[in-house]
Short mmCIF file of C-alpha atoms (C1' of nucleotides) in Angstrom, two decimals:
data_model
loop_
_atom_site.label_atom_id
_atom_site.label_comp_id
_atom_site.label_asym_id
_atom_site.label_seq_id
_atom_site.Cartn_x
_atom_site.Cartn_y
_atom_site.Cartn_z
CA MET A 1 -149.26 -84.37 24.22
CA LYS A 2 -146.32 -84.35 21.54
CA ASP A 3 -143.96 -85.40 23.97
CA ILE A 4 -145.16 -88.80 24.24
CA GLN A 5 -144.59 -88.82 20.28
CA GLN A 6 -140.80 -88.15 20.95
CA ILE A 7 -140.89 -90.90 23.67
CA ILE A 8 -142.56 -93.58 21.63
CA GLN A 9 -139.82 -92.75 19.03
CA LYS A 10 -136.83 -93.00 21.34
CA LEU A 11 -137.98 -96.01 22.30
CA ASN A 12 -138.42 -97.88 19.15
CA LYS A 13 -135.08 -96.30 18.46
CA ALA A 14 -133.59 -98.33 21.53
CA ASN A 15 -135.66 -101.27 20.07
CA LEU A 16 -137.95 -101.69 22.89
CA LYS A 17 -141.34 -102.32 23.19
CA ILE A 18 -143.79 -99.38 23.69
CA THR A 19 -145.77 -100.27 26.80
CA PRO A 20 -147.66 -97.93 29.05
CA GLN A 21 -144.99 -98.31 31.75
CA ARG A 22 -142.38 -97.25 29.79
CA VAL A 23 -143.70 -94.55 28.32
CA ALA A 24 -145.24 -92.98 32.17
CA VAL A 25 -141.49 -93.66 33.36
CA MET A 26 -140.12 -91.77 30.62
CA GLN A 27 -142.21 -89.30 30.58
CA THR A 28 -142.18 -88.70 34.26
CA LEU A 29 -138.35 -88.60 34.38
CA LEU A 30 -138.46 -85.99 31.57
CA LYS A 31 -140.86 -83.84 33.81
CA LEU A 32 -139.11 -84.08 37.11
CA ARG A 33 -136.30 -81.84 37.84
CA GLN A 34 -134.11 -82.71 40.47
CA HIS A 35 -132.98 -86.04 39.55
CA PRO A 36 -135.19 -88.49 40.64
CA THR A 37 -134.66 -91.82 42.84
CA ALA A 38 -136.19 -94.93 41.71
CA ASP A 39 -138.70 -94.22 44.69
CA GLU A 40 -139.54 -91.22 43.70
CA LEU A 41 -140.09 -92.27 40.01
CA PHE A 42 -142.29 -94.88 41.74
CA VAL A 43 -144.15 -92.72 43.98
CA GLU A 44 -144.87 -90.09 41.03
CA VAL A 45 -145.60 -92.66 38.31
CA SER A 46 -148.08 -94.17 40.58
CA LYS A 47 -150.30 -91.12 40.57
CA LYS A 48 -150.70 -91.63 36.82
CA MET A 49 -150.36 -95.16 36.77
CA PRO A 50 -151.47 -96.95 40.37
CA GLY A 51 -150.60 -99.97 40.55
CA ILE A 52 -147.67 -100.05 39.25
CA SER A 53 -145.08 -101.98 40.26
CA PRO A 54 -141.78 -101.25 42.25
CA THR A 55 -139.76 -103.89 40.18
CA THR A 56 -141.15 -102.55 37.09
CA ILE A 57 -139.55 -99.36 38.05
CA TYR A 58 -136.23 -100.96 38.65
CA ASN A 59 -136.49 -102.57 35.39
CA THR A 60 -137.47 -100.27 33.49
CA LEU A 61 -134.50 -97.95 34.25
CA ASP A 62 -131.97 -100.68 34.11
CA THR A 63 -133.30 -100.83 30.95
CA PHE A 64 -133.04 -97.23 29.88
CA VAL A 65 -129.51 -97.07 31.29
CA GLU A 66 -128.56 -100.03 29.20
CA LYS A 67 -130.08 -98.65 25.80
CA GLY A 68 -128.13 -95.51 26.69
CA LEU A 69 -131.90 -93.29 26.90
CA VAL A 70 -130.88 -92.63 31.18
CA LYS A 71 -127.94 -92.27 33.04
CA ARG A 72 -127.37 -93.27 36.57
CA ILE A 73 -125.50 -90.65 38.52
CA LYS A 74 -122.85 -91.36 41.30
CA THR A 75 -121.19 -94.86 40.80
CA ASP A 76 -122.49 -97.91 38.87
CA ALA A 77 -121.37 -99.87 42.00
CA ASP A 78 -122.89 -100.38 44.54
CA VAL A 79 -121.37 -100.28 47.89
CA MET A 80 -119.82 -97.63 49.58
CA ARG A 81 -115.79 -97.87 49.47
CA TYR A 82 -113.34 -96.26 51.53
CA ASP A 83 -109.76 -94.41 51.49
CA ASP A 84 -107.24 -93.77 53.55
CA ILE A 85 -105.82 -91.33 51.31
CA VAL A 86 -107.36 -87.83 52.39
CA GLU A 87 -105.16 -85.47 50.18
CA THR A 88 -106.64 -84.34 46.64
CA HIS A 89 -106.57 -87.02 44.31
CA HIS A 90 -109.41 -88.72 41.91
CA HIS A 91 -110.00 -92.33 40.97
CA MET A 92 -110.44 -94.45 37.96
CA TYR A 93 -113.52 -96.54 37.53
CA CYS A 94 -113.13 -99.55 35.14
CA SER A 95 -116.05 -100.33 33.12
CA ILE A 96 -115.07 -104.13 32.99
CA SER A 97 -114.35 -105.15 36.42
CA ASP A 98 -115.37 -103.36 39.50
CA ARG A 99 -111.91 -102.24 40.16
CA ILE A 100 -111.03 -98.72 41.08
CA GLU A 101 -107.72 -97.21 41.44
CA ASP A 102 -106.47 -93.57 42.35
CA TYR A 103 -105.38 -91.10 40.41
CA PHE A 104 -103.03 -88.48 41.09
CA ASP A 105 -101.99 -85.26 39.41
CA PRO A 106 -101.59 -82.27 40.79
CA GLU A 107 -100.86 -80.61 37.39
CA LEU A 108 -104.96 -81.07 36.83
CA ASP A 109 -105.75 -79.80 40.44
CA GLN A 110 -104.12 -76.72 39.51
CA LEU A 111 -105.88 -76.36 36.38
CA LEU A 112 -109.20 -77.04 37.60
CA LYS A 113 -108.52 -74.59 40.27
CA ASP A 114 -107.43 -72.03 37.86
CA TYR A 115 -110.42 -72.79 35.94
CA PHE A 116 -113.11 -72.41 38.60
CA LYS A 117 -111.40 -69.49 40.09
CA LYS A 118 -111.88 -67.77 36.90
CA LYS A 119 -115.14 -69.72 35.77
CA GLN A 120 -117.25 -68.61 38.92
CA ILE A 121 -120.77 -70.50 38.97
CA ASP A 122 -123.45 -68.31 40.35
CA GLY A 123 -125.11 -68.88 43.44
CA PHE A 124 -122.83 -72.18 44.34
CA THR A 125 -119.44 -71.68 46.17
CA VAL A 126 -117.16 -74.98 44.96
CA ASN A 127 -115.37 -76.39 48.06
CA ASP A 128 -113.75 -80.07 46.13
CA ILE A 129 -113.42 -81.42 42.60
CA ARG A 130 -113.43 -85.49 42.01
CA LEU A 131 -112.82 -86.72 38.88
CA GLN A 132 -114.56 -89.97 38.18
CA ILE A 133 -112.57 -91.06 35.19
CA MET A 134 -114.32 -93.91 33.62
CA GLY A 135 -112.78 -96.30 31.29
CA ASP A 136 -111.39 -99.58 30.76
CA PHE A 137 -107.68 -101.10 32.31
CA LEU A 138 -106.02 -102.60 29.49
CA GLN A 139 -106.10 -106.31 29.75
CA THR A 140 -103.04 -107.26 30.80
CA GLN A 141 -103.54 -109.61 32.95
CA THR A 142 -106.50 -108.92 35.33
CA THR A 143 -110.16 -109.48 34.49
CA LYS A 144 -110.77 -110.37 37.96
CA ASN A 145 -113.43 -108.98 40.23
CA ASN A 146 -116.32 -109.28 38.14
CA MET B 1 -94.60 -102.47 64.19
CA LYS B 2 -93.91 -98.81 64.16
CA ASP B 3 -96.89 -97.64 62.28
CA ILE B 4 -99.21 -98.65 64.89
CA GLN B 5 -97.34 -95.58 66.92
CA GLN B 6 -97.71 -93.79 63.40
CA ILE B 7 -101.99 -94.81 63.81
CA ILE B 8 -101.90 -93.91 67.53
CA GLN B 9 -100.44 -90.75 66.91
CA LYS B 10 -102.99 -89.83 64.16
CA LEU B 11 -105.91 -90.95 66.80
CA ASN B 12 -104.64 -88.67 68.87
CA LYS B 13 -104.11 -85.74 66.85
CA ALA B 14 -108.00 -86.39 65.87
CA ASN B 15 -108.96 -86.40 69.99
CA LEU B 16 -110.25 -90.00 69.26
CA LYS B 17 -109.43 -92.79 72.05
CA ILE B 18 -106.95 -95.33 71.32
CA THR B 19 -109.07 -98.56 71.20
CA PRO B 20 -107.56 -102.16 69.75
CA GLN B 21 -110.79 -101.71 67.29
CA ARG B 22 -109.93 -98.46 65.88
CA VAL B 23 -106.16 -99.29 65.62
CA ALA B 24 -107.22 -102.62 63.99
CA VAL B 25 -109.45 -101.21 61.20
CA MET B 26 -107.32 -97.75 60.16
CA GLN B 27 -104.07 -100.52 60.12
CA THR B 28 -106.23 -103.27 57.96
CA LEU B 29 -107.52 -99.96 55.92
CA LEU B 30 -103.81 -99.00 55.39
CA LYS B 31 -102.63 -102.73 54.26
CA LEU B 32 -105.34 -102.96 51.85
CA ARG B 33 -105.32 -101.63 48.90
CA GLN B 34 -107.96 -101.73 46.53
CA HIS B 35 -110.42 -99.02 48.48
CA PRO B 36 -112.43 -101.71 50.93
CA THR B 37 -115.98 -101.75 51.46
CA ALA B 38 -117.11 -101.87 54.81
CA ASP B 39 -117.58 -105.24 54.68
CA GLU B 40 -114.44 -106.15 53.28
CA LEU B 41 -112.43 -104.04 56.27
CA PHE B 42 -115.05 -106.21 58.54
CA VAL B 43 -114.02 -109.50 57.25
CA GLU B 44 -110.43 -109.02 57.24
CA VAL B 45 -110.20 -107.09 60.46
CA SER B 46 -112.17 -110.54 61.54
CA LYS B 47 -109.28 -112.30 60.97
CA LYS B 48 -107.04 -110.58 63.54
CA MET B 49 -109.81 -109.77 65.80
CA PRO B 50 -112.33 -112.07 65.61
CA GLY B 51 -115.88 -111.33 67.19
CA ILE B 52 -115.63 -107.66 66.49
CA SER B 53 -118.95 -106.37 65.54
CA PRO B 54 -119.82 -104.97 62.23
CA THR B 55 -121.50 -101.84 63.72
CA THR B 56 -118.16 -101.14 65.31
CA ILE B 57 -116.37 -101.33 61.54
CA TYR B 58 -119.45 -98.94 60.14
CA ASN B 59 -119.23 -96.39 63.45
CA THR B 60 -115.66 -96.57 63.39
CA LEU B 61 -115.68 -95.33 59.50
CA ASP B 62 -118.00 -92.50 60.08
CA THR B 63 -115.74 -91.42 63.08
CA PHE B 64 -112.64 -91.47 60.90
CA VAL B 65 -114.62 -89.94 57.71
CA GLU B 66 -115.75 -87.37 60.21
CA LYS B 67 -112.55 -86.37 61.80
CA GLY B 68 -111.30 -86.22 57.92
CA LEU B 69 -108.77 -89.36 58.62
CA VAL B 70 -110.83 -91.49 55.56
CA LYS B 71 -112.85 -90.01 52.59
CA ARG B 72 -115.60 -92.12 51.12
CA ILE B 73 -115.49 -92.73 47.42
CA LYS B 74 -118.29 -92.24 45.52
CA THR B 75 -120.68 -89.58 47.06
CA ASP B 76 -122.06 -89.22 50.46
CA ALA B 77 -125.71 -89.45 49.37
CA ASP B 78 -127.06 -93.03 49.72
CA VAL B 79 -129.21 -93.98 46.85
CA MET B 80 -128.66 -94.07 43.15
CA ARG B 81 -130.46 -91.05 41.19
CA TYR B 82 -131.48 -91.04 37.61
CA ASP B 83 -130.90 -88.55 34.85
CA ASP B 84 -132.52 -88.07 31.40
CA ILE B 85 -130.10 -86.51 30.00
CA VAL B 86 -127.74 -88.19 28.59
CA GLU B 87 -125.12 -85.69 26.71
CA THR B 88 -121.92 -85.00 29.07
CA HIS B 89 -122.44 -82.74 32.03
CA HIS B 90 -121.07 -82.66 35.69
CA HIS B 91 -123.12 -82.65 39.20
CA MET B 92 -122.85 -80.00 41.32
CA TYR B 93 -123.45 -82.02 44.94
CA CYS B 94 -124.41 -79.27 47.82
CA SER B 95 -123.30 -80.45 51.34
CA ILE B 96 -125.52 -78.90 53.16
CA SER B 97 -128.88 -80.00 51.65
CA ASP B 98 -129.07 -82.93 49.03
CA ARG B 99 -129.87 -80.98 46.15
CA ILE B 100 -127.99 -82.21 43.13
CA GLU B 101 -127.52 -79.94 40.12
CA ASP B 102 -126.47 -80.18 36.78
CA TYR B 103 -123.22 -78.61 35.23
CA PHE B 104 -122.99 -78.30 31.67
CA ASP B 105 -119.86 -76.31 30.27
CA PRO B 106 -118.39 -77.62 26.76
CA GLU B 107 -115.32 -75.31 27.39
CA LEU B 108 -114.36 -77.50 30.57
CA ASP B 109 -115.50 -80.54 28.78
CA GLN B 110 -112.80 -79.75 25.90
CA LEU B 111 -109.90 -78.46 28.30
CA LEU B 112 -110.45 -82.14 30.16
CA LYS B 113 -110.35 -83.66 26.59
CA ASP B 114 -107.30 -82.16 25.62
CA TYR B 115 -105.51 -82.92 28.90
CA PHE B 116 -106.27 -86.05 28.53
CA LYS B 117 -105.38 -86.54 25.35
CA LYS B 118 -101.33 -85.25 26.09
CA LYS B 119 -101.38 -86.70 29.04
CA GLN B 120 -101.97 -90.35 28.80
CA ILE B 121 -102.59 -92.61 31.92
CA ASP B 122 -100.26 -95.71 31.02
CA GLY B 123 -102.43 -99.26 31.15
CA PHE B 124 -105.65 -97.26 31.08
CA THR B 125 -107.99 -96.05 28.48
CA VAL B 126 -110.33 -93.34 29.25
CA ASN B 127 -113.82 -93.13 28.00
CA ASP B 128 -115.58 -90.81 29.76
CA ILE B 129 -114.95 -87.98 32.53
CA ARG B 130 -117.44 -87.03 35.42
CA LEU B 131 -116.98 -84.39 37.61
CA GLN B 132 -118.68 -84.19 41.08
CA ILE B 133 -118.23 -80.58 42.10
CA MET B 134 -118.85 -80.35 45.92
CA GLY B 135 -119.98 -77.14 47.63
CA ASP B 136 -122.59 -75.18 48.88
CA PHE B 137 -125.62 -73.41 47.53
CA LEU B 138 -125.61 -70.18 48.59
CA GLN B 139 -128.32 -69.72 50.83
CA THR B 140 -130.91 -67.66 48.38
CA GLN B 141 -134.07 -69.68 49.39
CA THR B 142 -133.37 -73.28 49.38
CA THR B 143 -132.22 -75.31 52.44
CA LYS B 144 -135.15 -77.81 51.68
CA ASN B 145 -134.52 -81.34 51.28
CA ASN B 146 -132.53 -81.85 54.14
"C1'" DT C 1 -103.24 -97.43 92.17
"C1'" DA C 2 -108.15 -97.45 91.83
"C1'" DC C 3 -112.07 -95.32 90.41
"C1'" DC C 4 -114.81 -92.97 87.52
"C1'" DC C 5 -117.20 -91.48 83.51
"C1'" DA C 6 -117.88 -90.15 79.30
"C1'" DG C 7 -116.75 -92.48 75.12
"C1'" DT C 8 -116.81 -97.33 72.57
"C1'" DT C 9 -118.13 -101.52 71.69
"C1'" DT C 10 -121.77 -105.06 71.36
"C1'" DG C 11 -125.81 -107.51 69.70
"C1'" DT C 12 -130.26 -107.27 68.14
"C1'" DT C 13 -133.42 -105.45 65.92
"C1'" DA C 14 -135.26 -102.58 62.36
"C1'" DT C 15 -135.44 -100.10 57.56
"C1'" DA C 16 -134.27 -99.26 53.33
"C1'" DA C 17 -132.61 -99.85 48.41
"C1'" DT C 18 -132.29 -103.18 45.23
"C1'" DT C 19 -132.37 -108.37 43.29
"C1'" DA C 20 -134.54 -112.90 41.62
"C1'" DC C 21 -138.09 -115.37 40.36
"C1'" DA C 22 -141.41 -117.34 38.17
"C1'" DA C 23 -146.56 -116.79 36.54
"C1'" DA C 24 -149.54 -113.65 34.17
"C1'" DC C 25 -149.41 -110.51 30.47
"C1'" DA C 26 -149.42 -107.81 26.18
"C1'" DA C 27 -146.85 -105.64 22.19
"C1'" DC C 28 -145.62 -106.48 17.84
"C1'" DT C 29 -145.00 -109.85 13.87
"C1'" DT C 30 -146.69 -112.79 10.16
"C1'" DA D 1 -156.49 -113.56 15.15
"C1'" DA D 2 -153.18 -116.29 16.91
"C1'" DG D 3 -148.24 -116.96 19.02
"C1'" DT D 4 -143.75 -115.51 20.36
"C1'" DT D 5 -140.82 -113.17 22.67
"C1'" DG D 6 -140.01 -109.70 25.74
"C1'" DT D 7 -142.40 -107.55 29.66
"C1'" DT D 8 -144.83 -106.47 34.02
"C1'" DT D 9 -146.42 -108.09 38.26
"C1'" DG D 10 -146.16 -109.67 43.15
"C1'" DT D 11 -143.67 -112.01 46.38
"C1'" DA D 12 -139.94 -113.23 49.07
"C1'" DA D 13 -134.85 -112.57 49.56
"C1'" DT D 14 -130.81 -110.26 49.85
"C1'" DT D 15 -127.74 -106.60 51.02
"C1'" DA D 16 -125.83 -102.34 53.09
"C1'" DT D 17 -126.31 -99.65 56.66
"C1'" DA D 18 -128.63 -97.39 60.94
"C1'" DA D 19 -131.21 -97.17 65.86
"C1'" DC D 20 -130.79 -98.03 70.12
"C1'" DA D 21 -129.93 -99.41 74.88
"C1'" DA D 22 -127.13 -102.49 77.14
"C1'" DA D 23 -122.46 -103.77 78.71
"C1'" DC D 24 -117.69 -102.37 78.68
"C1'" DT D 25 -113.23 -99.58 78.89
"C1'" DG D 26 -109.54 -95.96 77.72
"C1'" DG D 27 -107.60 -92.61 80.15
"C1'" DG D 28 -107.49 -88.51 83.40
"C1'" DT D 29 -108.38 -87.85 88.29
"C1'" DA D 30 -108.27 -88.39 93.41
#
DNA sequence: TACCCAGTTTGTTATAATTACAAACAACTT
DNA sequence: AAGTTGTTTGTAATTATAACAAACTGGGTA
């Protein structure tokens, strides 16, 4: 198992203690295709390491995300939000507050449309493209909503 | 209140019965800035219409989304997913199954980077751009994962 | 205008994902 | 080898959302 060595290196680089649980979670994450959920990881890791606590999975993943070893898909926000604007637009997510703003840009939409018309993705038909623009709102007045 | 008339028209166009609850939810959604959550809507609508059930809020929103009167931000999927790939990439979401695939495209990344370098968004600093490419995987073998 | 019924709303109850917390434990430093 | 700090565990709490069946109502119709 040479990839265990690599995992250990990764953890070390991130200043994390080497624990069997962390190694197992990372190993499983690397092995699984298809972006697993925390629960899927729990089930899978449990096969190798019965008795591991779900909490550990969550903790470990949080730590990994924090250290940049892993990314969360979807947003970091935690609940569904609703938007009465149905026409094409995108969203700016603030990394500090949980502010989310609309971003309209027909020029960009056209650009993307053209791009994907030219560059087909094989085996996939594109219906809609949504940008999540991550960044910071400049500290003018608002740090609210934390 | 002329916007109530517009709401009624919208609902009619979508073949939905005009109920005070639906009007109130839509009205509130239009009024609130900041993409409210279901719960925020519940609180806000409750002010005008005390006793409205949370379930109604959820039902109403689901119906609105179904009829295209409203959009859900984030994904339609329901849980967080994790990805061990930290380098820039995007995701293709299948509208039929809950399959999610990686999409790598350095050319596109460059394009977007250039685009946003040129076109600044005022009051906002862009750190990262994530595309959610919505569509369908062609029915080759897999309809799994539903 | 009164009636009817499909479509809505409601309350309650269930489920599922995630977090809080404190006690037990183990990795690494010296 | 021992101690401190970081990690894991189990349990219990919280939160968002869905299921369900009973009660109700909007709006077409007799």
